[in-house]
Short mmCIF file of C-alpha atoms and ligand atoms in Angstrom, two decimals:
data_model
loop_
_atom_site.label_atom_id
_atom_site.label_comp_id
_atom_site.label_asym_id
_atom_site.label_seq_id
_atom_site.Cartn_x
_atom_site.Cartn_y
_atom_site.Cartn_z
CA UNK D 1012 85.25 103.95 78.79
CA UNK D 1013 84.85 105.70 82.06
CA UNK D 1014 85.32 103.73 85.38
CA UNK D 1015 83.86 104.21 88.31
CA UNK D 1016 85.84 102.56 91.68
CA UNK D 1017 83.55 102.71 95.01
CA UNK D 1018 86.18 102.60 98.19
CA UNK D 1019 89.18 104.73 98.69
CA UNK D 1020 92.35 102.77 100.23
CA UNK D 1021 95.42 101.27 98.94
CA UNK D 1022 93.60 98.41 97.39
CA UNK D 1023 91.02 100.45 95.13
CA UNK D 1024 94.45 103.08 94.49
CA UNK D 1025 95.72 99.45 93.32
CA UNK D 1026 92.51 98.79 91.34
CA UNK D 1027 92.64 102.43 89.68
CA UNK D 1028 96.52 101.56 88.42
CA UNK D 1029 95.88 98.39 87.04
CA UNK D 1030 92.20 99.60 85.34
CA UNK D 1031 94.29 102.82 84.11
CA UNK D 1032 96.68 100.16 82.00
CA UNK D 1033 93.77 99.02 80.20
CA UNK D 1034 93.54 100.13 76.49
CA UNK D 1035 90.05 100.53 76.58
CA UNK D 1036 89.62 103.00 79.63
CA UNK D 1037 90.23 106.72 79.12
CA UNK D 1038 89.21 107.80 82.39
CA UNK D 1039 88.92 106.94 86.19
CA UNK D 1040 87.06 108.17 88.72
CA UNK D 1041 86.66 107.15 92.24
CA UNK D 1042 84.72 107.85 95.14
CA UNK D 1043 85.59 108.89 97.76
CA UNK D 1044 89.06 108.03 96.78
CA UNK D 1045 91.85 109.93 99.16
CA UNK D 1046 94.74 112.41 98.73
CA UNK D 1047 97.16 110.03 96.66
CA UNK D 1048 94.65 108.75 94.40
CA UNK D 1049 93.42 112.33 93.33
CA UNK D 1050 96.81 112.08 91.08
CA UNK D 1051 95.51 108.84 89.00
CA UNK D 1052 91.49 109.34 88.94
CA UNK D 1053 88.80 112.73 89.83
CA UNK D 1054 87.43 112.35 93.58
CA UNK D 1055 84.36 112.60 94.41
CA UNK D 1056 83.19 113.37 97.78
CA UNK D 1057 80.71 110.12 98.27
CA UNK D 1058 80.79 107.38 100.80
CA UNK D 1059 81.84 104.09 99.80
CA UNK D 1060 78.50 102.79 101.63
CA UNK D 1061 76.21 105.46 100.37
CA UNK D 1062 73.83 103.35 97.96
CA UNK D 1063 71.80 105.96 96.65
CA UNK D 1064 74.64 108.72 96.45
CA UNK D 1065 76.96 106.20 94.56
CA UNK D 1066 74.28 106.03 91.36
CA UNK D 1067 72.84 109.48 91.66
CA UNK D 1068 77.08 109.98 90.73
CA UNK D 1069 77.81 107.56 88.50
CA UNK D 1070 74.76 108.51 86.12
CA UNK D 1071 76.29 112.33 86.78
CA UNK D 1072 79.54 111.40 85.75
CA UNK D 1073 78.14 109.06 82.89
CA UNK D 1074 80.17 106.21 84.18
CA UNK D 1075 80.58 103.06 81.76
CA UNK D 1076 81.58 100.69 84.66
CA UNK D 1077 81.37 100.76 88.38
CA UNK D 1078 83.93 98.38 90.17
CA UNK D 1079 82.31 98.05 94.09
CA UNK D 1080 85.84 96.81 96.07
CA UNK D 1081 84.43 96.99 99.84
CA UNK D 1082 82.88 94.79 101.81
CA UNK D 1083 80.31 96.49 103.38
CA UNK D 1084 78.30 98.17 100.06
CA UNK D 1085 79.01 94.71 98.95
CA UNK D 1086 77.17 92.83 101.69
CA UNK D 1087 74.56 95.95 101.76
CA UNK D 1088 73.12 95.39 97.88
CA UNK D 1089 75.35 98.19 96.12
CA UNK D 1090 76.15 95.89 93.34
CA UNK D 1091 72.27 94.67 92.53
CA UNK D 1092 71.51 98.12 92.89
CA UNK D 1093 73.50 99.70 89.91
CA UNK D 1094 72.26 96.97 87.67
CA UNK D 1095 69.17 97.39 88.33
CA UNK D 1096 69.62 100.95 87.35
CA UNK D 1097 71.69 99.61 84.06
CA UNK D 1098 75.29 100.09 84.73
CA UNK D 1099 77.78 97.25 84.05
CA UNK D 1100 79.84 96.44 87.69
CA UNK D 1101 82.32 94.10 89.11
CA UNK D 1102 81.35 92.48 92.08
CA UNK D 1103 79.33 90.09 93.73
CA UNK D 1104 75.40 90.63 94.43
CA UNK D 1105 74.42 91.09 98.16
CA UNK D 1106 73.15 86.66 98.04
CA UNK D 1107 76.61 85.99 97.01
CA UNK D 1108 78.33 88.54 99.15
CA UNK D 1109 76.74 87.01 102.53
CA UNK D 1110 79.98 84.09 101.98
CA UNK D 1111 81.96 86.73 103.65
CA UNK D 1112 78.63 88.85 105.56
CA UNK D 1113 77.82 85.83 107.51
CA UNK D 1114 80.48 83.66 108.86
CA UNK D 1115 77.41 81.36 110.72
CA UNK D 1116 76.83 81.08 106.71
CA UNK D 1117 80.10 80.22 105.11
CA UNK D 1118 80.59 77.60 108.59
CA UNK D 1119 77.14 76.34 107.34
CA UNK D 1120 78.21 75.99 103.47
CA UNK D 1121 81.59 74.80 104.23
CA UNK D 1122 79.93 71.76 106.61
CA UNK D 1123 77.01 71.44 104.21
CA UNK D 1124 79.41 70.81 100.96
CA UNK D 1125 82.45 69.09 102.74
CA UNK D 1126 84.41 72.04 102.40
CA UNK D 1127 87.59 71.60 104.74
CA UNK D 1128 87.25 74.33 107.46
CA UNK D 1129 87.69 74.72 111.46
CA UNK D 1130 85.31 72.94 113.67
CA UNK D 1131 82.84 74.83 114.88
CA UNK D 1132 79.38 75.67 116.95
CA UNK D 1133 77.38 78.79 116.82
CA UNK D 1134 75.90 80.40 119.71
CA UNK D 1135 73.36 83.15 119.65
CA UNK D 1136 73.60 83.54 123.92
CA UNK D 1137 76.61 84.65 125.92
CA UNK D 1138 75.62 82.28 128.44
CA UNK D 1139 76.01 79.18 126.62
CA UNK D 1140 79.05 80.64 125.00
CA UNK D 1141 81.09 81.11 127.86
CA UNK D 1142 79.59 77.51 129.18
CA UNK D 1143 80.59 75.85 126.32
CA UNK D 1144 84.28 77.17 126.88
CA UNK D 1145 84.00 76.90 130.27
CA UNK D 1146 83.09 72.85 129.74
CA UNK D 1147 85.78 72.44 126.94
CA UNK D 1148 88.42 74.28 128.89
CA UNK D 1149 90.70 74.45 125.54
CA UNK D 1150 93.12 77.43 125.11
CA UNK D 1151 93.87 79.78 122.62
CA UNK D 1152 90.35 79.75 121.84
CA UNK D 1153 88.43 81.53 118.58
CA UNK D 1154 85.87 83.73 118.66
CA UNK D 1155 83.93 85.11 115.66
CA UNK D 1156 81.24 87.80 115.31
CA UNK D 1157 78.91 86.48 112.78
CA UNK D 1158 78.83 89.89 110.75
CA UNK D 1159 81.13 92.32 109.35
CA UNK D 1160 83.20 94.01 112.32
CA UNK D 1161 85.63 96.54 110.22
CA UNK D 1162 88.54 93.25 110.33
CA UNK D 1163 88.25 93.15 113.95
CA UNK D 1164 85.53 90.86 114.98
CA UNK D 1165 87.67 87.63 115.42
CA UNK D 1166 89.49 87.61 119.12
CA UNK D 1167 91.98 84.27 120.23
CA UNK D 1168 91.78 84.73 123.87
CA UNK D 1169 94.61 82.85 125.68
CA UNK D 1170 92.38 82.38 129.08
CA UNK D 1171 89.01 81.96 130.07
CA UNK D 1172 88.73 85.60 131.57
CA UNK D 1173 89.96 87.41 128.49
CA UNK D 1174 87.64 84.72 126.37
CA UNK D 1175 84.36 86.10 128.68
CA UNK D 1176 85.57 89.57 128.52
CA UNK D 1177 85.27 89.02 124.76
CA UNK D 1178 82.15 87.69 124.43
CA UNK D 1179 80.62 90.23 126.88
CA UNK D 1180 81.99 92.74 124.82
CA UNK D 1181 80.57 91.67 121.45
CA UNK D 1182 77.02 89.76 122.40
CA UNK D 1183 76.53 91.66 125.30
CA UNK D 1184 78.14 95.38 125.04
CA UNK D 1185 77.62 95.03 120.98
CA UNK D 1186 80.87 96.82 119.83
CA UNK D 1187 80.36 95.50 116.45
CA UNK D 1188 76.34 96.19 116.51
CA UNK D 1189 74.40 93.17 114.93
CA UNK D 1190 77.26 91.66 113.83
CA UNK D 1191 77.67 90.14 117.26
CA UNK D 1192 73.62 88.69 117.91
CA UNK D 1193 75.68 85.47 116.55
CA UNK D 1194 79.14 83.97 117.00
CA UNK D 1195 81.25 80.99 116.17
CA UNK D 1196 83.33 79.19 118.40
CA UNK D 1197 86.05 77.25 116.33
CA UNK D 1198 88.73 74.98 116.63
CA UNK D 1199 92.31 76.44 117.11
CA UNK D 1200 94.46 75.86 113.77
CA UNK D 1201 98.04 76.33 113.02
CA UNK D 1202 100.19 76.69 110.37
CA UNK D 1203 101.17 79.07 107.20
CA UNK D 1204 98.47 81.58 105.76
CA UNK D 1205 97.93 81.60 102.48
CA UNK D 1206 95.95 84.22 100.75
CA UNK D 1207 94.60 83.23 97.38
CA UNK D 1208 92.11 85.85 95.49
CA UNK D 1209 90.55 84.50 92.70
CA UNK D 1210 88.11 85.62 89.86
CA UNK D 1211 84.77 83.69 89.07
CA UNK D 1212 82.31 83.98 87.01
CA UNK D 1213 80.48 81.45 88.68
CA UNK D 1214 81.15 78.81 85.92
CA UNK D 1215 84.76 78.44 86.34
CA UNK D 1216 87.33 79.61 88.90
CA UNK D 1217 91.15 81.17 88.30
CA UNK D 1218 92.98 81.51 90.94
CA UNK D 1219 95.05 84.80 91.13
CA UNK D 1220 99.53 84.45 91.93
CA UNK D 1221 99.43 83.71 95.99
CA UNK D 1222 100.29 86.62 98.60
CA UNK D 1223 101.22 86.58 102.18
CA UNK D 1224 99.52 89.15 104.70
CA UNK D 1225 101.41 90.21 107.81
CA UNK D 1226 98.32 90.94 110.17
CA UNK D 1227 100.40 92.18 113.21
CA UNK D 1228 101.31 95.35 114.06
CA UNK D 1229 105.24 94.75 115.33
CA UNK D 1230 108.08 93.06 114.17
CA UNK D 1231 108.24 89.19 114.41
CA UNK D 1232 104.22 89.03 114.77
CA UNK D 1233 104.03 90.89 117.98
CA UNK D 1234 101.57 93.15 119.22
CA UNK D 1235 97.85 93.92 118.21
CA UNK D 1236 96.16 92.45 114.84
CA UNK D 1237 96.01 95.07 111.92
CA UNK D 1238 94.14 95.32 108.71
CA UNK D 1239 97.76 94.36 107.27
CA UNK D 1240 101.55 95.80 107.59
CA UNK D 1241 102.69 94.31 104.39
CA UNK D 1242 102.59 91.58 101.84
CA UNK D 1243 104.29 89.67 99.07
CA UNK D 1244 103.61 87.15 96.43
CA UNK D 1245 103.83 84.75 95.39
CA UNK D 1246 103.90 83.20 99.02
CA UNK D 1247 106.29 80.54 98.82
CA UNK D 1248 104.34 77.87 101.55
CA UNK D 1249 101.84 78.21 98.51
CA UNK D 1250 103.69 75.30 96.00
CA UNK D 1251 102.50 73.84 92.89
CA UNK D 1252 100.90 70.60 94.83
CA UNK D 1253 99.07 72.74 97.64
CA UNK D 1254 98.03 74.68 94.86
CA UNK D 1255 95.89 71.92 93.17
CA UNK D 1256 94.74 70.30 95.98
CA UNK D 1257 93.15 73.18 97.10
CA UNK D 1258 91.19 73.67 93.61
CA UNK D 1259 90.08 70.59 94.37
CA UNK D 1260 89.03 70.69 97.85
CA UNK D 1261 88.28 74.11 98.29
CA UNK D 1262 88.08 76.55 95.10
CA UNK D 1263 85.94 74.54 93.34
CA UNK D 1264 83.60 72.95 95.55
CA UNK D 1265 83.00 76.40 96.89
CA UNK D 1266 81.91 78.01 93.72
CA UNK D 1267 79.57 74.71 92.74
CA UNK D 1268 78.50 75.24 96.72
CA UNK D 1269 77.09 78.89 95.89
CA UNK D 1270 75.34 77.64 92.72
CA UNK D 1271 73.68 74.92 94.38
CA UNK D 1272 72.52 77.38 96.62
CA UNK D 1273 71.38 79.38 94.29
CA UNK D 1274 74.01 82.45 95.57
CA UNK D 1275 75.96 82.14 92.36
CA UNK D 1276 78.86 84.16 92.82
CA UNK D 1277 80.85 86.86 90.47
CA UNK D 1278 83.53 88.86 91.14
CA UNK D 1279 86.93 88.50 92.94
CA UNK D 1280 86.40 85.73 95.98
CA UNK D 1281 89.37 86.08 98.18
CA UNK D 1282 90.00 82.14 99.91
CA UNK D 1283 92.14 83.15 103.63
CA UNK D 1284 93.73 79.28 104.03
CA UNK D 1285 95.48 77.87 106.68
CA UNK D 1286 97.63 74.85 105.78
CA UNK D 1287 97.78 72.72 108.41
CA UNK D 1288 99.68 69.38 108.94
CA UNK D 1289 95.83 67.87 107.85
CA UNK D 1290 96.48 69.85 104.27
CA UNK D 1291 94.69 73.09 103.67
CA UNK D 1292 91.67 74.61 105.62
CA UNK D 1293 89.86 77.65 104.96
CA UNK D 1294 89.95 80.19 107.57
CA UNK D 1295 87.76 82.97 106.11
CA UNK D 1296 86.21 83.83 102.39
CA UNK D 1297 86.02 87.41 101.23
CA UNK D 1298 83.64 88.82 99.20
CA UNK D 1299 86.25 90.92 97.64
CA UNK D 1300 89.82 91.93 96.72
CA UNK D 1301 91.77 91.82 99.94
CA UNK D 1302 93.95 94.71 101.16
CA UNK D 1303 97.03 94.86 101.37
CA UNK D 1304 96.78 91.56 98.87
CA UNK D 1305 95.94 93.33 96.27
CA UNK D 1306 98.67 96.00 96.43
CA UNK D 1307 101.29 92.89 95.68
CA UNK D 1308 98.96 90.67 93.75
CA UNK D 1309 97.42 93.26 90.64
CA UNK D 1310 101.11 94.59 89.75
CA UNK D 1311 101.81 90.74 88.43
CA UNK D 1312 98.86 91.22 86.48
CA UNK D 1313 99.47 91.04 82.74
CA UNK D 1314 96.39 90.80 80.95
CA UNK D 1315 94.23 93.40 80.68
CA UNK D 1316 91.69 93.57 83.89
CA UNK D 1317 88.80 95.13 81.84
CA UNK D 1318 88.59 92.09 79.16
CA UNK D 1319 88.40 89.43 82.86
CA UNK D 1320 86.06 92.23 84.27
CA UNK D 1321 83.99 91.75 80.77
CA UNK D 1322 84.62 88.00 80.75
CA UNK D 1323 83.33 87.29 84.08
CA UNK D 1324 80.19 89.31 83.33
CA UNK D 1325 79.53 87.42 80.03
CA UNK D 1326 80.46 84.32 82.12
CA UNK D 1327 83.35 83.13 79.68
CA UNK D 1328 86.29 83.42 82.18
CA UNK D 1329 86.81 80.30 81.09
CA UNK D 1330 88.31 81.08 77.34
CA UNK D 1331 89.82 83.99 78.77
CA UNK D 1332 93.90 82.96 79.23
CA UNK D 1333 94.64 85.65 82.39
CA UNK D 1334 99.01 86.18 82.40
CA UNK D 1335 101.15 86.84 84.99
CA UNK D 1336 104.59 88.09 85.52
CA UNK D 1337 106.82 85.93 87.15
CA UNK D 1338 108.78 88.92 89.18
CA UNK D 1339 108.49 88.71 93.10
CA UNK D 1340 105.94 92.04 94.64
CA UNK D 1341 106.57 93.26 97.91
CA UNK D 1342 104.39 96.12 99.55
CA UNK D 1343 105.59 97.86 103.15
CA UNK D 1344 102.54 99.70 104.93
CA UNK D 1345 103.58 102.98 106.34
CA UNK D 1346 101.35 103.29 109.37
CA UNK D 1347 100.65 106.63 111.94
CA UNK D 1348 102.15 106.01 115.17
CA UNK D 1349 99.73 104.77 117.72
CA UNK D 1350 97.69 102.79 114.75
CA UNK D 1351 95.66 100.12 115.17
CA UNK D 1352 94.52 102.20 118.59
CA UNK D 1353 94.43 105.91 118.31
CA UNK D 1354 96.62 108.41 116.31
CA UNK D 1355 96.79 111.84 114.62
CA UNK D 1356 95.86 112.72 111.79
CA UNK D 1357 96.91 115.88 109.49
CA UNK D 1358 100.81 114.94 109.99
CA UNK D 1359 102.49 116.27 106.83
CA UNK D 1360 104.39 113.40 104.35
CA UNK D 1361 107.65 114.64 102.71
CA UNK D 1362 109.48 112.57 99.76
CA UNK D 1363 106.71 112.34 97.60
CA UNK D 1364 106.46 114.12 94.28
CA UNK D 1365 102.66 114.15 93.44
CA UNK D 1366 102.69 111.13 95.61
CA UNK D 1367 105.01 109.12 93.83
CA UNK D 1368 108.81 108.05 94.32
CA UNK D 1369 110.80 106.92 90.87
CA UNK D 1370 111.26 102.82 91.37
CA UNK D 1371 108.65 101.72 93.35
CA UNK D 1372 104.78 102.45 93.58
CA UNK D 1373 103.03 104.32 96.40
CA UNK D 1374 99.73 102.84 97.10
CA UNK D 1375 97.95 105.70 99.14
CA UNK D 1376 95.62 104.20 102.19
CA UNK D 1377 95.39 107.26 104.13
CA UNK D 1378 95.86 110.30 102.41
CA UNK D 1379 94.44 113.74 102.10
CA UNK D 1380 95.56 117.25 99.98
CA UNK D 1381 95.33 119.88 102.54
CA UNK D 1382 96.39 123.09 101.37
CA UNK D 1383 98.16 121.81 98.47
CA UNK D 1384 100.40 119.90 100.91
CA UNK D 1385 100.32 115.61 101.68
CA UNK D 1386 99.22 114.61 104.71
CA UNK D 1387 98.08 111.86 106.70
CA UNK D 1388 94.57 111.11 107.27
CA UNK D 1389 94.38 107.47 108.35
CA UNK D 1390 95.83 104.95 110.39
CA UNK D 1391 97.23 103.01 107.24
CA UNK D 1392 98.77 105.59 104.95
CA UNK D 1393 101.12 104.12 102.42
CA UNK D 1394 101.70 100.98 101.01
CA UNK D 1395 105.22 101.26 99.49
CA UNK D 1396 105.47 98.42 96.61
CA UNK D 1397 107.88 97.57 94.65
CA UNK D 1398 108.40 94.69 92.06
CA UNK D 1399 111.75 93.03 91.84
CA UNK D 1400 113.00 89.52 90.31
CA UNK D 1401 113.76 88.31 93.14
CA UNK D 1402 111.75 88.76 96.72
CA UNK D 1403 114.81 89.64 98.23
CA UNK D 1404 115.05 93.03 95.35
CA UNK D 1405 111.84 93.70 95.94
CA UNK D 1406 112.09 93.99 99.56
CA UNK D 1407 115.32 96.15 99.21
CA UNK D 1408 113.89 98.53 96.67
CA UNK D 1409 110.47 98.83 98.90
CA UNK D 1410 112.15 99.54 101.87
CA UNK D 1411 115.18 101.92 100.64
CA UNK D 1412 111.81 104.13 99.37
CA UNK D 1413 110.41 103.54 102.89
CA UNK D 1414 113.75 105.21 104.00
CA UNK D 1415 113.21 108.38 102.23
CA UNK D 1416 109.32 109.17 102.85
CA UNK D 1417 109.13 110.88 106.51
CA UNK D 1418 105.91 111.76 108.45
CA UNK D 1419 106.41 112.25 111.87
CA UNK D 1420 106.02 108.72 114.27
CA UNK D 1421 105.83 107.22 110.69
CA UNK D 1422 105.28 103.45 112.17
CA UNK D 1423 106.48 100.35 109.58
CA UNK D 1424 107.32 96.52 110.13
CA UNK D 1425 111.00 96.42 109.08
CA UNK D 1426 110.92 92.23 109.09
CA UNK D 1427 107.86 92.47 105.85
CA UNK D 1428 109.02 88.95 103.60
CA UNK D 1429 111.26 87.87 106.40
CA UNK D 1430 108.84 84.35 106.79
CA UNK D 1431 108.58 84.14 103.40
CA UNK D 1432 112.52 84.49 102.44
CA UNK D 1433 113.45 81.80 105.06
CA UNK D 1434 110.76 79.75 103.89
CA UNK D 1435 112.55 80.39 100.35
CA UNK D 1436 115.53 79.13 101.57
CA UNK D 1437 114.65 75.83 103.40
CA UNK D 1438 112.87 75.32 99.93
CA UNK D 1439 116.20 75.52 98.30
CA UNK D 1440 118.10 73.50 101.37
CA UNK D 1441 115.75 70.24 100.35
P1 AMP B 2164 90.16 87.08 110.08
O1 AMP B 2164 89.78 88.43 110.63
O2 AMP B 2164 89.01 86.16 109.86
O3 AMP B 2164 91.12 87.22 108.93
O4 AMP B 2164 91.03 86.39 111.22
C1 AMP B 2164 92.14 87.06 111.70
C2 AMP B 2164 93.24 86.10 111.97
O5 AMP B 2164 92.86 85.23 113.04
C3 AMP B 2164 93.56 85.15 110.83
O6 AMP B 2164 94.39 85.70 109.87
C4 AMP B 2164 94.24 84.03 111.56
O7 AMP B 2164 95.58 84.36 111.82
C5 AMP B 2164 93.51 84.00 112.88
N1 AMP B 2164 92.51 82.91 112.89
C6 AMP B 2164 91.24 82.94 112.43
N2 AMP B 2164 90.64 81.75 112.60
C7 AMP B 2164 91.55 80.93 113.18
C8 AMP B 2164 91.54 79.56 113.60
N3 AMP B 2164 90.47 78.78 113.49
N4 AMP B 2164 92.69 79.07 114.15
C9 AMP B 2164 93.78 79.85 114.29
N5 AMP B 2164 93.84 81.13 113.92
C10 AMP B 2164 92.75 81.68 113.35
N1 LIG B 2165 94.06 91.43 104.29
C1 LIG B 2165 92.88 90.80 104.73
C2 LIG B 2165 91.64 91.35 104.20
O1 LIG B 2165 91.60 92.06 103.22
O2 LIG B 2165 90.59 91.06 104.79
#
C-alpha cells in the first residue's frame, strides 16, 4: 500500500513512523510534510488545506490511503471529498468534524445529551458579552471563539479590562475571522488535564493510553499558552476508576450523541478533560489526533495502525483487540526563541544525523532542508521522545538528547513530567 498523510508537524511525522511499522505499507508520502520527515516519506509541496490540490496528488501519486490529521481540512470537507473521489481515508467527515469546528456546537451536544461540561452561555454581540461579565463580576473568566482560531481562540482574563480587551479583539477586531461572530462564556474549572484520544468507528469507542500536555511556554506553567512544550503518558491523575467513569459519562454518551444526531463520527476523537473535585468534565473535543499527544501516545502503540485504520472503516473496531506497551513516553519540544510571539527562522540545527539521534526519536515540527543543511523553519521544531520503563528514564534519555541538539536561542521546558512524577509519587505515598 501507499499512504498518503495530509499535515506536516510532529504529530503527522508521528503518524508516518507508526504507519511505516505496518506490514502492509511499502510506502509513505506526505504533504507538505517538512525537513525531518523528508527522511521517512517523499514531500510534496501541497497545503494541508488545499482540497482540490490534495486529490489532484493523491490520484498522481496513486495513493491507496489518505490519513487527513488537521483540523482545519477536517472541519473544511477534505475527508468527504476524497471519498467521493474513491480513495479510502482516516478521518472524520466535515458533520462529524464540527464537534471540534463549533464549540457553540459541542456546548449544545454536551447540554443536549447530559454530557458533563463547563457552564456556559453563548453570545453573538460584544455588548451583551461584556454585560454579562460585567453583571456576574466573576474572575478568571473564559472566553471561547466559536470556530477554529489556530489553538489560540480561548483567553482566561484575570480582570474585567483584559476580559473587554478580549472580546473587542475577537467579535469586534476579528483576529480569528468568523471564528469569533460567536463565543462562549464558561464557568472557571480547576483541576488535572487529562488528554484521552480515542478511535471510533462510530459503533464502539477505545480509548487510546492517557497523555499529559504542558500548554505553557516556561517552566512551572508560566508565561504565554503554546500549542504544547511536551507530554507524557500514561498521565498518572488518569487511574483505572477515572478511567471508567469517564466511558461512562463522557466517551460513550458522546459517540451515541453524534449518532443521534445523525453526525456519526470516525476517526481519532481526542476528549481534553478536566477532573475536577465534581469528577471529570470535558473541556474541549478534537476532531483529530492531538499534538504533541500523539508524539507520546502512538510509540505505545502495538498493534498495527493500518488493520484499526481498516477496522474503523468497516466499522468492526469492536473485534479488533488494539495492544499497548506498558513503557512510560516522554516527548520535550524544542522551540525557536521568541516562540509563541515572533522568531527566526532559517537557524541551522546541529546533532542530528539525517535528523535522527541513536536512543530516542526526533519528531520534526518545524523543519526545512536548505542547502543540504537542517534548519529551523517554525516556532515548534523538535519534539525529542523517548520511551523508557519508567517516566523518570524516559525523561532522562529525552532530555540528555535535548542536551546534544543545538540551534541557536534553542528554547525548551526543562520541568516536562515534573507534575506527573510528583503525582507518581503521592500515588505511591497512599
Ligand atoms: P483549549 O484551547 O480549548 O485547549 O483551551 C486551552 C486551555 O484553557 C485548556 O487546556 C485549559 O487549561 C484552559 N481552559 C479551557 N476551558 C477552561 C475552563 N472552563 N476552566 C478552566 N480552564 C479552562
Ligand atoms: N495539544 C492540544 C491539541 O492538539 O489541540
Amino acid at each position: 500500500m501507499k499512504v498518503l498523510v495530509v499535515g506536516g508537524g510532529g504529530r503527522e511525522h508521528a503518524l508516518i513512523r507508526k504507519i511505516k511499522e505496518s506490514k502492509r505499507v511499502d510506502s509513505v508520502a506526505c504533504c507538505p510534510g517538512n525537513g525531518g520527515i523528508s527522511y521517512d516519506a517523499d514531500c510534496y509541496n501541497v497545503s494541508a488545506t488545499d482540497i482540490d490540490g490534495v486529490i489532484k496528488l493523491a490520484k498522481e501519486i496513486k495513493a491507496d490511503f489518505v490519513v487527513v490529521a488537521p483540523d482545519d481540512p477536517l472541519v473544511a470537507g477534505m475527508v468527504d471529498a476524497l471519498n467521493a473521489e474513491g480513495f479510502a481515508t482516516f478521518g472524520p467527515r466535515a458533520d462529524a468534524a464540527i464537534i471540534e469546528g463549533s464549540k457553540v456546537f459541542s456546548k449544545n451536544l454536551m447540554l443536549k445529551y447530559n454530557i458533563p461540561t463547563a457552564e456556559y452561555k453563548v453570545f453573538d454581540r460584544a455588548e451583551d458579552v461584556i454585560e454579562y461579565l460585567k453583571e456576574k463580576n466573576e474572575f478568571p473568566a473564559v472566553i471561547k471563539a466559536d470556530g477554529l482560531a489556530l489553538g489560540k481562540g480561548v483567553i482566561i482574563p484575570e480582570t474585567l479590562d483584559e476580559a473587554i480587551a478580549g472580546v473587542k479583539e475577537i467579535m469586534e477586531d476579528k483576529i480569528f475571522g468568523a471564528s469569533g461572530n460567536n463565543v462562549v462564556v464558561e464557568e472557571f474549572l480547576t483541576g488535572p488535564e487529562v488528554s484521552v484520544l480515542a478511535f471510533t468507528d462510530g459503533k464502539c469507542v477505545k480509548p487510546m493510553v492517557s497523555s499529559m500536555d504542558h500548554k505553557r511556554a516556561l517552566d512551572g506553567d508560566k508565561g504565554l499558552n503554546t500549542g504544547g512544550m511536551g507530554t507524557v503518558s500514561p498521565n498518572p491523575y488518569y487511574t483505572e476508576e477515572i478511567a471508567k467513569e469517564c466511558m461512562d459519562k463522557i466517551f460513550i454518551p458522546t459517540i451515541n450523541a453524534m449518532n443521534a444526531e445523525g453526525r456519526t463520527f470516525k476517526g481519532c476523537l481526542y476528549f481534553g478533560l478536566m477532573l475536577t473535585a465534581k469528577g471529570p468534565k470535558v473541556i474541549e473535543y478534537n476532531c483529530r489526533f492531538g499534538d504533541p499527544e500523539t508524539q507520546v501516545v502512538l510509540p505505545r502503540l502495538k498493534t498495527d495502525i493500518m488493520d484499526i485504520f481498516d477496522a474503523i472503516n468497516n466499522e468492526t473496531l469492536s473485534e479488533l483487540d488494539i495492544e499497548w506497551s506498558d513503557e512510560a513516553c516522554a516527548c520535550v519540544i524544542m522551540a525557536s526563541g521568541g516562540y509563541p510571539k515572533s522568531y527566526p527562522k532559517g537557524i541551522e540545527i546541529t546533532g542530528l544525523t539525517d535528523g535522527q539521534l541513536q536512543g530516542v526519536t526526533v519528531y520534526h515540527a518545524g523543519t526545512a532542508v536548505k542547502d543540504g543543511k537542517l534548519v529551523t523553519s517554525g516556532g515548534r521544531v523538535l519534539g525529542v521522545t523517548a520511551l523508557g520503563d519508567t517516566l523518570e528514564n524516559a525523561l532522562v534519555k529525552s532530555y540528555s538528547a535535548v542536551d546534544k541538539i543545538n540551534f541557536e536561542n534553542a528554547h525548551y521546558r526543562k520541568d516536562i513530567g515534573q507534575r506527573a512524577l510528583k503525582a507518581l509519587n503521592n500515588v505511591k505515598n497512599v
